[in-house]
Amino acid sequence: AQSWVRDIVQTTDGQIWVATENGLSRLDGHHAYTYRFQPDQKHSLPGNTVWDLALDAQGQLWVATSGGVGHYRPATDDFQVVFDQAALNKHGAGIVYQIVSDKGVLWMLADGGLLQYKGTDDYRLLKPKTEALPLARPYRLFRINGVGMLAADEAKGIWRWDTEAQQWRPWASQAFLDIVREKRFVIDLIPDGEQRIIAVLDAGYLVFDDTGTIVEQFRPYVQKAPEFRAQSGMRTPDRELWVGLRSGGVLRISLPSGKRRHIHRWQRGKETLPSVRALFRDRDGNIWLGTEGEGTLVWNKRSEWPVRLLPGEHGQRNKVVWSILPASDGALWLGGDRALEVRPESSTEFQPIYTADDRRLLQGVYVVTEFQNQIMAGTGRGLWQVDGKTRTAKPVHWTAENGESPRWLSRVVFTLYADGQRLWIGHSDGWGVYDKASGRVLSLSHVPELCRALTTAFEASERFVYIGTDRAVCRYDKTNGTVEVLPGLDNDGIIREGASVTDMQLGGKYLLVGYSGIGLKIYDLKEKKVVLASGLGTGLASNNVAAIATDSRGRLWLPSQTGLTV
């Protein structure tokens, strides 16, 4: 998900930093480097989802991530973690989404309020609806020269931090409070001259003077102007307001001294830009656009249209990445719409993988996995075995139940699941099992419709293999080759909720099934019925059960995204 960009900044050494939903990228003008969370490294990026970037008074880069808050250490090219997520949760802050620097103080906007950080042992959490923080639901922080720290609140407008009194006080006028009550949100506050501040709203914009009084406003939902659903904003030196839209593209609005405005939606013919979440102008005048799904685009006035610089590191060919595999040798594999590519541990560049026969790029790669020290790729043209040293791939041939060898290129492979001993393959006609010794796949075609999209599997005995899919639990009998759907465990009626099978365990005569979307079911294999169904509200921490495990005391452990149930 490096194509989802949340923020862009430039540090004092000229390097560009891009915050994404799958790591942090650094561009030095020649190469791109990506930092990700490494659980075994103390000084790695705290978390893979990077919410915000900020520079403190000394020019030090701070990061707010899904795993905590830290700052970059240029001398060692790593990160000092200031608060990991466990510490933030302990203090009642929760996840930090934004960091703003103000006169040696870092303000951090978090789930639990505002964290005021002055140093390692000098910080405090200001909780909403208290004397320290009268705001009800603060959702955005700003630092404006000449005004100071401002906080936008969902119910009470814009507030200003009074440094002398050490209190938050109302700043915006009553007219703005009336607009807030119309459910309008402040996306950005941008200085416009010495005594003017532009407030980009989710629909329209306002211009304040330095006392918080509205001196100009543009409200398209009132004035029947062009579509205006903003999620980012920026002002250029020639007084042009750029607004990134949720629905895609950029509005460029002239800001002359009079009331006349020119609103231009940036497009080329019928081609428009993707949804723009971040706008940034570097010291050379280049405009950087962080998008949802198209990575980072860069534009300068010499070009007609922005060029796509990322979604990942240099050399990456994929526009859409479907599968990411960190291999045991340190290499990073990407499967996507245009190629299978690999970045060796010793390199910053991605290299394409070719087919062994015609040197063409291997395209349409849906899933990549590592099985017994082999890289396997499921594609729109079958299953391929990859040689990482020669950067070539060869097809894996198939054998049907009747001993015939169907055309391997006819299978679209969507899913690969390794259980340690076998590699299970979900493909367009059913599923199969890869045998490393023979280098072939036993194809189990013509299975029931509910059993085709394999998500997990395990061999319960010499006779039975249980297959979990996005819609059901199926049992494969190896003695006669039959496949049956277990009644009561199919999810055909709730497939729209994404109730796929995540894990299964056998406990005596019972089959325990974990789901993404509906929790846990316990199935009596002899009676062929569900004897217990449990989810959120009935004892589980979440409806999304990530795995199932039992300990030596017979306890059942169910981890999920929001907690652990025992």
Coordinates of C-alpha atoms in Angstrom, one line a residue:
A1 CA 0.0 0.0 0.0
Q2 CA 2.9 2.4 -0.7
S3 CA 0.6 3.9 -3.3
W4 CA -1.4 5.5 -0.4
V5 CA 0.4 8.6 0.6
R6 CA -0.5 10.5 3.8
D7 CA 2.2 13.3 4.1
I8 CA 5.2 14.7 2.3
V9 CA 8.0 16.9 3.9
Q10 CA 11.5 18.1 3.0
T11 CA 14.3 18.1 5.6
T12 CA 17.0 20.8 5.8
D13 CA 19.4 18.6 3.8
G14 CA 17.0 18.7 0.8
Q15 CA 15.7 15.2 1.0
I16 CA 12.0 14.4 0.4
W17 CA 10.2 12.1 2.9
V18 CA 6.9 10.4 1.9
A19 CA 4.6 8.9 4.6
T20 CA 2.6 6.0 3.3
E21 CA 0.4 3.2 4.6
N22 CA 3.2 0.7 4.2
G23 CA 6.4 2.4 5.3
L24 CA 8.3 5.7 5.0
S25 CA 10.2 6.6 1.8
R26 CA 13.2 8.9 1.5
L27 CA 14.3 10.4 -1.8
D28 CA 17.8 12.0 -2.1
G29 CA 17.5 13.0 -5.8
H30 CA 19.2 9.8 -7.0
H31 CA 17.7 6.9 -5.1
A32 CA 14.6 6.0 -3.1
Y33 CA 14.9 4.2 0.3
T34 CA 12.1 2.7 2.3
Y35 CA 11.9 2.1 6.0
R36 CA 9.6 -0.4 7.6
F37 CA 8.9 -1.8 11.1
Q38 CA 11.3 -4.6 12.0
P39 CA 10.2 -6.3 15.2
D40 CA 13.7 -7.6 16.0
Q41 CA 15.4 -4.2 15.6
K42 CA 15.2 -1.7 18.4
H43 CA 15.8 1.3 16.2
S44 CA 13.5 0.5 13.2
L45 CA 10.5 2.6 12.1
P46 CA 8.0 2.3 15.0
G47 CA 5.1 1.1 12.8
N48 CA 4.4 0.6 9.1
T49 CA 1.4 2.9 8.7
V50 CA 2.9 6.4 8.9
W51 CA 0.2 8.9 9.8
D52 CA 2.2 12.2 9.9
L53 CA 5.6 13.8 9.5
A54 CA 6.9 16.9 11.3
L55 CA 10.2 18.9 11.7
D56 CA 11.0 20.2 15.2
A57 CA 12.9 23.5 15.9
Q58 CA 16.3 21.8 15.3
G59 CA 15.1 20.4 11.9
Q60 CA 14.8 16.8 13.3
L61 CA 12.3 14.6 11.5
W62 CA 9.5 13.2 13.7
V63 CA 7.2 10.3 12.7
A64 CA 3.7 9.4 14.0
T65 CA 3.0 5.7 13.1
S66 CA 0.7 2.9 13.9
G67 CA 3.3 1.6 16.3
G68 CA 4.3 4.7 18.1
V69 CA 6.2 8.0 17.8
G70 CA 9.9 8.5 17.1
H71 CA 12.5 10.7 15.3
Y72 CA 15.0 9.9 12.6
R73 CA 18.7 9.7 13.4
P74 CA 20.8 10.6 10.3
A75 CA 24.1 9.5 11.7
T76 CA 22.9 5.9 12.0
D77 CA 20.1 6.0 9.4
D78 CA 17.5 4.7 11.8
F79 CA 15.0 5.8 14.4
Q80 CA 14.8 6.7 18.1
V81 CA 11.5 5.5 19.4
V82 CA 10.2 8.0 21.9
F83 CA 6.9 6.4 22.7
D84 CA 6.0 2.9 21.5
Q85 CA 2.3 2.1 21.2
A86 CA 2.2 0.2 24.5
A87 CA 3.5 3.3 26.3
L88 CA 1.0 5.6 24.5
N89 CA -1.8 3.3 25.5
K90 CA -0.6 3.2 29.1
H91 CA -0.7 7.0 29.3
G92 CA -4.2 7.0 27.8
A93 CA -3.1 8.7 24.6
G94 CA -3.8 5.9 22.1
I95 CA -2.7 6.3 18.5
V96 CA -1.0 9.6 17.6
Y97 CA -2.2 10.9 14.2
Q98 CA -0.4 14.3 14.0
I99 CA 2.6 16.1 15.3
V100 CA 3.1 19.9 15.2
S101 CA 6.2 21.8 16.5
D102 CA 5.9 25.1 18.3
K103 CA 8.7 26.9 20.1
G104 CA 10.5 23.8 21.4
V105 CA 7.2 22.0 22.2
L106 CA 5.8 19.1 20.2
W107 CA 2.0 18.9 20.2
M108 CA 0.7 15.4 19.3
L109 CA -2.9 14.9 18.4
A110 CA -4.0 11.5 19.7
D111 CA -7.1 9.4 20.3
G112 CA -7.1 10.4 23.9
G113 CA -6.5 14.2 23.5
L114 CA -3.4 16.4 23.0
L115 CA 0.0 15.2 24.2
Q116 CA 2.3 18.2 25.0
Y117 CA 5.9 17.0 24.7
K118 CA 8.9 19.1 25.9
G119 CA 11.4 16.4 26.5
T120 CA 12.0 12.8 27.6
D121 CA 10.6 13.3 31.1
D122 CA 8.6 16.4 30.5
Y123 CA 5.2 15.7 28.9
R124 CA 1.6 15.6 29.8
L125 CA -1.7 14.5 28.2
L126 CA -4.5 17.1 28.0
K127 CA -7.8 15.2 27.8
P128 CA -10.9 16.7 26.0
K129 CA -13.7 18.3 28.0
T130 CA -11.4 19.2 30.9
E131 CA -10.1 22.5 32.2
A132 CA -6.8 21.9 30.5
L133 CA -8.5 21.2 27.2
P134 CA -12.1 22.6 26.9
L135 CA -12.4 21.3 23.3
A136 CA -14.9 18.5 22.8
R137 CA -13.4 16.6 19.8
P138 CA -10.1 18.1 18.5
Y139 CA -9.2 16.7 15.1
R140 CA -6.5 18.9 13.5
L141 CA -3.6 21.0 14.7
F142 CA -1.9 24.0 13.0
R143 CA 1.0 26.3 13.7
I144 CA 0.6 29.8 12.2
N145 CA 3.4 32.4 12.4
G146 CA 2.2 35.5 14.3
V147 CA -0.8 33.6 15.8
G148 CA 0.7 30.4 17.3
M149 CA -0.9 27.0 17.9
L150 CA -4.4 26.5 16.7
A151 CA -6.7 23.5 17.1
A152 CA -9.8 22.7 15.1
D153 CA -12.6 21.1 17.1
E154 CA -15.5 19.2 15.7
A155 CA -18.1 21.0 17.9
K156 CA -16.4 24.3 19.1
G157 CA -14.6 25.8 16.1
I158 CA -11.0 26.9 16.3
W159 CA -9.1 27.4 19.5
R160 CA -5.7 29.1 20.2
W161 CA -3.1 28.1 22.8
D162 CA -2.4 31.0 25.1
T163 CA 1.3 30.5 26.0
E164 CA 1.3 32.9 28.9
A165 CA -1.8 31.5 30.6
Q166 CA -1.0 28.0 29.4
Q167 CA -4.6 27.5 28.3
W168 CA -6.6 26.9 25.2
R169 CA -9.0 29.8 24.4
P170 CA -11.6 30.4 21.6
W171 CA -10.2 32.1 18.6
A172 CA -12.6 32.0 15.6
S173 CA -15.7 34.2 15.3
Q174 CA -19.3 33.3 15.9
A175 CA -19.8 33.2 12.1
F176 CA -17.4 30.4 11.9
L177 CA -19.1 28.5 14.7
D178 CA -22.3 28.7 12.7
I179 CA -20.5 27.1 9.8
V180 CA -19.1 24.4 12.0
R181 CA -22.6 23.5 13.1
E182 CA -23.3 22.8 9.5
K183 CA -20.9 19.8 9.8
R184 CA -18.1 21.6 7.9
F185 CA -14.5 20.5 8.8
V186 CA -11.3 22.4 8.6
I187 CA -8.9 20.5 6.3
D188 CA -6.0 23.0 6.5
L189 CA -5.1 26.5 7.7
I190 CA -2.7 28.4 5.3
P191 CA -1.1 31.8 5.9
D192 CA -2.0 34.2 3.1
G193 CA 0.1 37.4 3.6
E194 CA 0.9 38.9 7.0
Q195 CA -2.6 39.2 8.4
R196 CA -4.8 36.7 6.5
I197 CA -5.3 33.0 7.0
I198 CA -7.1 30.7 4.6
A199 CA -9.2 27.9 6.1
V200 CA -9.7 25.1 3.6
L201 CA -12.9 23.4 4.6
D202 CA -14.1 20.0 3.4
A203 CA -16.6 22.1 1.2
G204 CA -15.3 25.5 0.4
Y205 CA -12.9 27.9 2.1
L206 CA -12.8 31.0 4.4
V207 CA -10.3 33.8 4.9
F208 CA -9.7 35.0 8.4
D209 CA -7.8 38.0 9.7
D210 CA -5.3 37.4 12.5
T211 CA -8.0 37.9 15.2
G212 CA -10.2 35.0 13.8
T213 CA -12.8 37.2 12.1
I214 CA -14.0 36.0 8.7
V215 CA -13.2 38.6 6.0
E216 CA -14.1 36.4 2.9
Q217 CA -15.8 33.1 2.3
F218 CA -16.5 30.7 -0.6
R219 CA -19.1 28.1 0.1
P220 CA -19.9 26.1 -3.0
Y221 CA -22.8 24.1 -1.5
V222 CA -24.5 27.5 -1.0
Q223 CA -23.3 29.2 -4.2
K224 CA -23.9 26.2 -6.4
A225 CA -20.2 26.2 -7.5
P226 CA -18.2 23.2 -8.9
E227 CA -17.8 20.0 -6.8
F228 CA -15.6 20.7 -3.8
R229 CA -14.9 17.9 -1.4
A230 CA -11.4 18.7 -0.1
Q231 CA -8.9 16.6 1.8
S232 CA -5.7 18.7 1.4
G233 CA -4.8 22.3 0.6
M234 CA -1.7 24.4 -0.3
R235 CA -1.0 28.0 -1.4
T236 CA 1.6 28.8 -4.0
P237 CA 3.8 32.0 -4.1
D238 CA 1.7 33.4 -7.0
R239 CA -1.4 33.3 -4.7
E240 CA -3.0 30.3 -6.2
L241 CA -4.9 28.0 -3.8
W242 CA -4.6 24.3 -4.6
V243 CA -7.2 21.9 -3.2
G244 CA -6.9 18.1 -3.4
L245 CA -10.3 16.5 -3.8
R246 CA -11.6 13.2 -2.4
S247 CA -13.3 12.2 -5.6
G248 CA -10.0 12.7 -7.5
G249 CA -8.0 15.6 -8.9
V250 CA -7.0 19.1 -7.9
L251 CA -8.9 22.4 -8.0
R252 CA -6.6 25.5 -8.6
I253 CA -8.2 28.7 -7.4
S254 CA -6.8 32.2 -8.0
L255 CA -6.8 34.5 -5.0
P256 CA -6.8 38.0 -6.4
S257 CA -7.3 41.0 -4.3
G258 CA -10.9 41.5 -5.5
K259 CA -13.9 39.1 -5.3
R260 CA -13.4 37.5 -8.7
R261 CA -12.2 33.9 -8.6
H262 CA -11.0 31.6 -11.3
I263 CA -11.6 27.9 -10.4
H264 CA -9.9 25.4 -12.6
R265 CA -10.2 21.6 -12.2
W266 CA -6.9 20.2 -13.4
Q267 CA -7.3 17.7 -16.1
R268 CA -5.9 16.7 -19.5
G269 CA -8.7 15.9 -21.9
K270 CA -10.8 13.4 -20.1
E271 CA -7.9 12.3 -17.8
T272 CA -8.1 13.5 -14.2
L273 CA -5.9 13.0 -11.3
P274 CA -6.5 10.4 -8.5
S275 CA -7.7 11.4 -5.0
V276 CA -5.1 13.7 -3.6
R277 CA -4.4 13.4 0.2
A278 CA -1.2 15.5 0.5
L279 CA 0.1 18.6 -1.3
F280 CA 3.7 19.9 -0.9
R281 CA 5.9 22.5 -2.7
D282 CA 9.6 22.0 -2.4
R283 CA 12.4 24.6 -2.4
D284 CA 12.8 24.3 -6.2
G285 CA 9.1 25.0 -6.8
N286 CA 8.1 21.4 -7.7
I287 CA 4.6 20.4 -6.6
W288 CA 4.4 17.0 -4.9
L289 CA 1.0 15.3 -4.8
G290 CA 0.4 12.3 -2.5
T291 CA -2.4 10.2 -3.8
E292 CA -4.7 7.3 -2.9
G293 CA -3.7 4.4 -5.1
E294 CA -1.3 6.1 -7.5
G295 CA 1.7 6.8 -5.2
T296 CA 3.5 10.1 -5.5
L297 CA 3.2 12.5 -8.4
V298 CA 5.5 15.4 -9.1
W299 CA 4.8 18.5 -11.3
N300 CA 6.8 21.5 -12.3
K301 CA 5.8 24.4 -14.5
R302 CA 7.8 23.1 -17.5
S303 CA 5.5 20.0 -17.7
E304 CA 1.9 19.8 -18.7
W305 CA 1.0 17.0 -16.4
P306 CA 2.4 15.4 -13.2
V307 CA 4.7 12.5 -13.6
R308 CA 4.4 9.4 -11.4
L309 CA 7.5 9.0 -9.2
L310 CA 6.6 6.3 -6.8
P311 CA 4.5 4.0 -5.5
G312 CA 7.5 2.2 -4.2
E313 CA 11.2 2.4 -4.6
H314 CA 13.1 3.2 -7.7
G315 CA 12.7 0.6 -10.5
Q316 CA 9.3 -0.6 -9.4
R317 CA 7.1 -1.4 -12.4
N318 CA 3.8 -2.3 -10.8
K319 CA 1.0 0.3 -10.7
V320 CA -1.1 -2.0 -8.5
V321 CA 0.7 -4.3 -6.0
W322 CA -1.3 -7.4 -5.0
S323 CA 1.3 -9.3 -3.0
I324 CA 4.3 -8.4 -0.9
L325 CA 6.7 -11.1 0.4
P326 CA 9.8 -10.4 2.7
A327 CA 11.8 -13.6 1.9
S328 CA 14.0 -15.4 4.4
D329 CA 17.2 -14.2 2.6
G330 CA 16.2 -10.5 3.1
A331 CA 14.9 -9.9 -0.4
L332 CA 11.6 -8.2 -0.9
W333 CA 9.2 -9.6 -3.6
L334 CA 6.3 -7.7 -5.1
G335 CA 3.6 -9.2 -7.3
G336 CA 1.3 -6.9 -9.2
D337 CA -0.5 -5.9 -12.4
R338 CA 2.6 -5.4 -14.4
A339 CA 5.4 -7.7 -13.1
L340 CA 6.9 -10.0 -10.5
E341 CA 9.9 -8.1 -9.2
V342 CA 12.5 -8.4 -6.4
R343 CA 14.7 -6.1 -4.4
P344 CA 17.7 -8.0 -3.1
E345 CA 18.8 -7.2 0.5
S346 CA 22.0 -5.5 -0.7
S347 CA 20.2 -3.2 -3.3
T348 CA 17.7 -0.3 -3.3
E349 CA 16.5 -1.1 -6.8
F350 CA 13.7 -3.5 -7.9
Q351 CA 14.6 -6.0 -10.7
P352 CA 12.0 -7.7 -12.9
I353 CA 11.6 -11.5 -13.1
Y354 CA 11.5 -13.0 -16.6
T355 CA 10.1 -16.3 -17.9
A356 CA 12.8 -18.7 -18.7
D357 CA 11.8 -19.3 -22.3
D358 CA 11.1 -15.9 -23.9
R359 CA 12.5 -13.3 -21.5
R360 CA 9.2 -11.5 -21.2
L361 CA 8.1 -10.0 -18.0
L362 CA 5.9 -12.2 -15.8
Q363 CA 2.7 -10.2 -15.6
G364 CA -0.5 -10.4 -13.6
V365 CA 1.0 -11.8 -10.3
Y366 CA -1.7 -12.2 -7.7
V367 CA 0.2 -13.9 -4.9
V368 CA 3.8 -14.6 -3.9
T369 CA 4.9 -17.0 -1.2
E370 CA 8.0 -18.9 0.1
F371 CA 7.7 -22.7 0.4
Q372 CA 10.6 -24.8 1.6
N373 CA 13.1 -22.2 0.4
Q374 CA 11.5 -21.8 -3.0
I375 CA 9.7 -18.7 -4.2
M376 CA 6.3 -19.5 -5.8
A377 CA 4.1 -17.1 -7.7
G378 CA 0.5 -17.5 -8.5
T379 CA -0.4 -15.6 -11.7
G380 CA -3.1 -15.2 -14.4
R381 CA -1.2 -17.9 -16.3
G382 CA -0.7 -20.6 -13.7
L383 CA 1.8 -21.3 -10.9
W384 CA 5.5 -20.5 -11.4
Q385 CA 8.6 -21.5 -9.6
V386 CA 11.2 -18.7 -9.3
D387 CA 15.0 -18.8 -9.2
G388 CA 16.0 -15.7 -7.3
K389 CA 19.7 -16.0 -8.4
T390 CA 19.1 -16.0 -12.2
R391 CA 15.9 -13.9 -11.9
T392 CA 14.0 -16.4 -14.1
A393 CA 10.8 -18.3 -13.6
K394 CA 9.5 -21.6 -15.0
P395 CA 6.0 -23.0 -15.0
V396 CA 4.8 -25.7 -12.6
H397 CA 2.9 -28.4 -14.5
W398 CA -0.4 -29.9 -13.3
T399 CA -1.7 -33.5 -13.0
A400 CA -5.5 -34.1 -12.8
E401 CA -7.1 -36.7 -10.6
N402 CA -7.5 -39.0 -13.6
G403 CA -3.8 -38.8 -14.4
E404 CA -4.1 -36.5 -17.4
S405 CA -2.0 -33.4 -17.7
P406 CA -4.3 -30.4 -18.4
R407 CA -2.8 -27.2 -19.8
W408 CA -1.1 -25.4 -16.9
L409 CA -1.6 -22.0 -18.5
S410 CA -5.4 -22.3 -18.2
R411 CA -5.4 -21.9 -14.4
V412 CA -5.6 -18.5 -12.8
V413 CA -4.0 -18.9 -9.4
F414 CA -5.5 -16.6 -6.8
T415 CA -4.3 -18.1 -3.5
L416 CA -1.3 -19.9 -2.1
Y417 CA -1.2 -21.4 1.4
A418 CA 1.7 -23.3 2.9
D419 CA 1.0 -25.5 5.9
G420 CA 4.7 -26.5 6.4
Q421 CA 4.4 -29.9 4.5
R422 CA 2.3 -28.9 1.5
L423 CA 1.6 -25.9 -0.7
W424 CA -2.1 -25.5 -1.3
I425 CA -3.2 -23.7 -4.4
G426 CA -6.6 -22.0 -5.0
H427 CA -7.2 -21.5 -8.7
S428 CA -9.9 -20.7 -11.2
D429 CA -11.2 -24.3 -11.4
G430 CA -10.8 -25.4 -7.8
W431 CA -7.6 -26.1 -5.9
G432 CA -4.6 -28.3 -5.9
V433 CA -1.6 -29.5 -3.9
Y434 CA 2.0 -28.9 -5.0
D435 CA 4.5 -31.8 -4.6
K436 CA 8.1 -30.5 -4.4
A437 CA 9.6 -33.9 -5.1
S438 CA 8.0 -34.2 -8.5
G439 CA 7.7 -30.5 -9.2
R440 CA 4.0 -31.0 -10.2
V441 CA 0.6 -30.0 -8.9
L442 CA -2.2 -32.5 -8.2
S443 CA -5.2 -30.5 -9.5
L444 CA -8.5 -31.1 -7.7
S445 CA -10.9 -29.6 -10.2
H446 CA -14.7 -29.5 -10.3
V447 CA -15.0 -28.9 -6.6
P448 CA -18.2 -27.2 -5.2
E449 CA -18.5 -23.5 -5.9
L450 CA -18.2 -22.6 -2.2
C451 CA -14.9 -24.4 -1.9
R452 CA -12.9 -22.7 -4.6
A453 CA -11.4 -19.5 -3.0
L454 CA -9.0 -21.2 -0.6
T455 CA -7.8 -19.1 2.4
T456 CA -6.4 -21.8 4.7
A457 CA -6.0 -25.6 5.0
F458 CA -4.8 -28.3 7.3
E459 CA -4.4 -32.0 7.2
A460 CA -6.3 -33.5 10.1
S461 CA -5.5 -37.2 9.5
E462 CA -4.2 -39.5 6.8
R463 CA -7.7 -39.4 5.3
F464 CA -9.1 -35.9 5.7
V465 CA -7.9 -32.4 4.8
Y466 CA -10.0 -29.4 5.9
I467 CA -10.1 -26.5 3.5
G468 CA -11.2 -23.0 4.6
T469 CA -12.4 -20.6 1.9
D470 CA -14.0 -17.1 1.7
R471 CA -17.4 -18.7 1.9
A472 CA -17.2 -22.2 3.6
V473 CA -15.4 -25.0 5.3
C474 CA -14.9 -28.0 3.0
R475 CA -13.5 -31.5 3.7
Y476 CA -11.4 -33.4 1.2
D477 CA -11.4 -37.2 1.4
K478 CA -8.0 -38.4 0.0
T479 CA -9.2 -42.0 -0.2
N480 CA -11.9 -41.3 -2.9
G481 CA -11.1 -37.7 -4.0
T482 CA -14.5 -36.3 -3.0
V483 CA -15.0 -32.8 -1.6
E484 CA -18.0 -31.9 0.6
V485 CA -19.2 -28.6 2.2
L486 CA -19.7 -29.0 5.9
P487 CA -23.3 -27.9 6.6
G488 CA -23.7 -24.9 8.9
L489 CA -20.1 -23.6 8.2
D490 CA -20.8 -22.1 4.8
N491 CA -21.2 -18.3 4.8
D492 CA -23.1 -17.8 1.6
G493 CA -25.7 -15.6 3.3
I494 CA -23.1 -13.2 4.8
I495 CA -20.4 -13.2 2.1
R496 CA -20.7 -9.5 1.7
E497 CA -19.4 -9.0 5.2
G498 CA -16.1 -10.7 4.2
A499 CA -16.6 -13.7 6.5
S500 CA -13.7 -15.8 5.3
V501 CA -12.1 -18.6 7.2
T502 CA -8.8 -17.5 8.9
D503 CA -7.8 -20.6 10.9
M504 CA -8.9 -24.1 12.0
Q505 CA -8.0 -26.5 14.8
L506 CA -9.1 -30.0 15.6
G507 CA -10.1 -30.8 19.2
G508 CA -11.4 -34.4 19.6
K509 CA -14.7 -34.6 17.8
Y510 CA -14.9 -30.8 17.4
L511 CA -13.6 -28.6 14.6
L512 CA -12.8 -25.0 15.8
V513 CA -13.2 -22.4 13.0
G514 CA -12.0 -18.8 13.2
Y515 CA -13.5 -16.2 10.8
S516 CA -12.7 -12.7 9.6
G517 CA -16.1 -11.0 10.2
I518 CA -18.1 -13.3 12.4
G519 CA -15.8 -14.6 15.1
L520 CA -15.6 -18.3 16.1
K521 CA -17.7 -21.5 15.4
I522 CA -17.3 -24.9 17.1
Y523 CA -18.5 -27.7 14.9
D524 CA -19.4 -31.3 16.0
L525 CA -17.9 -33.5 13.2
K526 CA -20.0 -36.6 14.2
E527 CA -23.4 -34.7 14.5
K528 CA -22.4 -32.4 11.5
K529 CA -23.7 -29.3 13.2
V530 CA -22.5 -26.1 14.8
V531 CA -22.7 -26.4 18.6
L532 CA -21.4 -22.9 19.5
A533 CA -21.1 -19.6 17.6
S534 CA -19.4 -16.7 19.3
G535 CA -18.5 -13.1 18.3
L536 CA -18.2 -9.5 19.5
G537 CA -20.7 -9.0 22.3
T538 CA -20.7 -12.7 23.3
G539 CA -17.3 -13.0 24.9
L540 CA -14.8 -12.3 22.0
A541 CA -12.7 -9.2 21.8
S542 CA -13.5 -8.9 18.0
N543 CA -15.4 -10.6 15.2
N544 CA -12.1 -10.9 13.3
V545 CA -10.3 -13.9 14.7
A546 CA -6.7 -14.0 13.4
A547 CA -5.7 -17.4 14.6
I548 CA -6.6 -20.3 16.9
A549 CA -4.3 -21.9 19.4
T550 CA -4.5 -24.1 22.5
D551 CA -2.0 -24.3 25.4
S552 CA -0.9 -27.2 27.6
R553 CA -3.7 -26.3 30.1
G554 CA -6.4 -26.8 27.5
R555 CA -7.1 -23.1 27.2
L556 CA -8.2 -21.6 23.8
W557 CA -6.3 -18.5 22.7
L558 CA -8.0 -16.2 20.0
P559 CA -5.9 -13.2 18.9
S560 CA -7.6 -10.5 16.9
Q561 CA -6.9 -7.0 15.6
T562 CA -8.4 -5.4 18.8
G563 CA -7.4 -7.8 21.6
L564 CA -6.9 -11.3 22.8
T565 CA -9.5 -13.7 24.1
V566 CA -8.6 -16.7 26.3

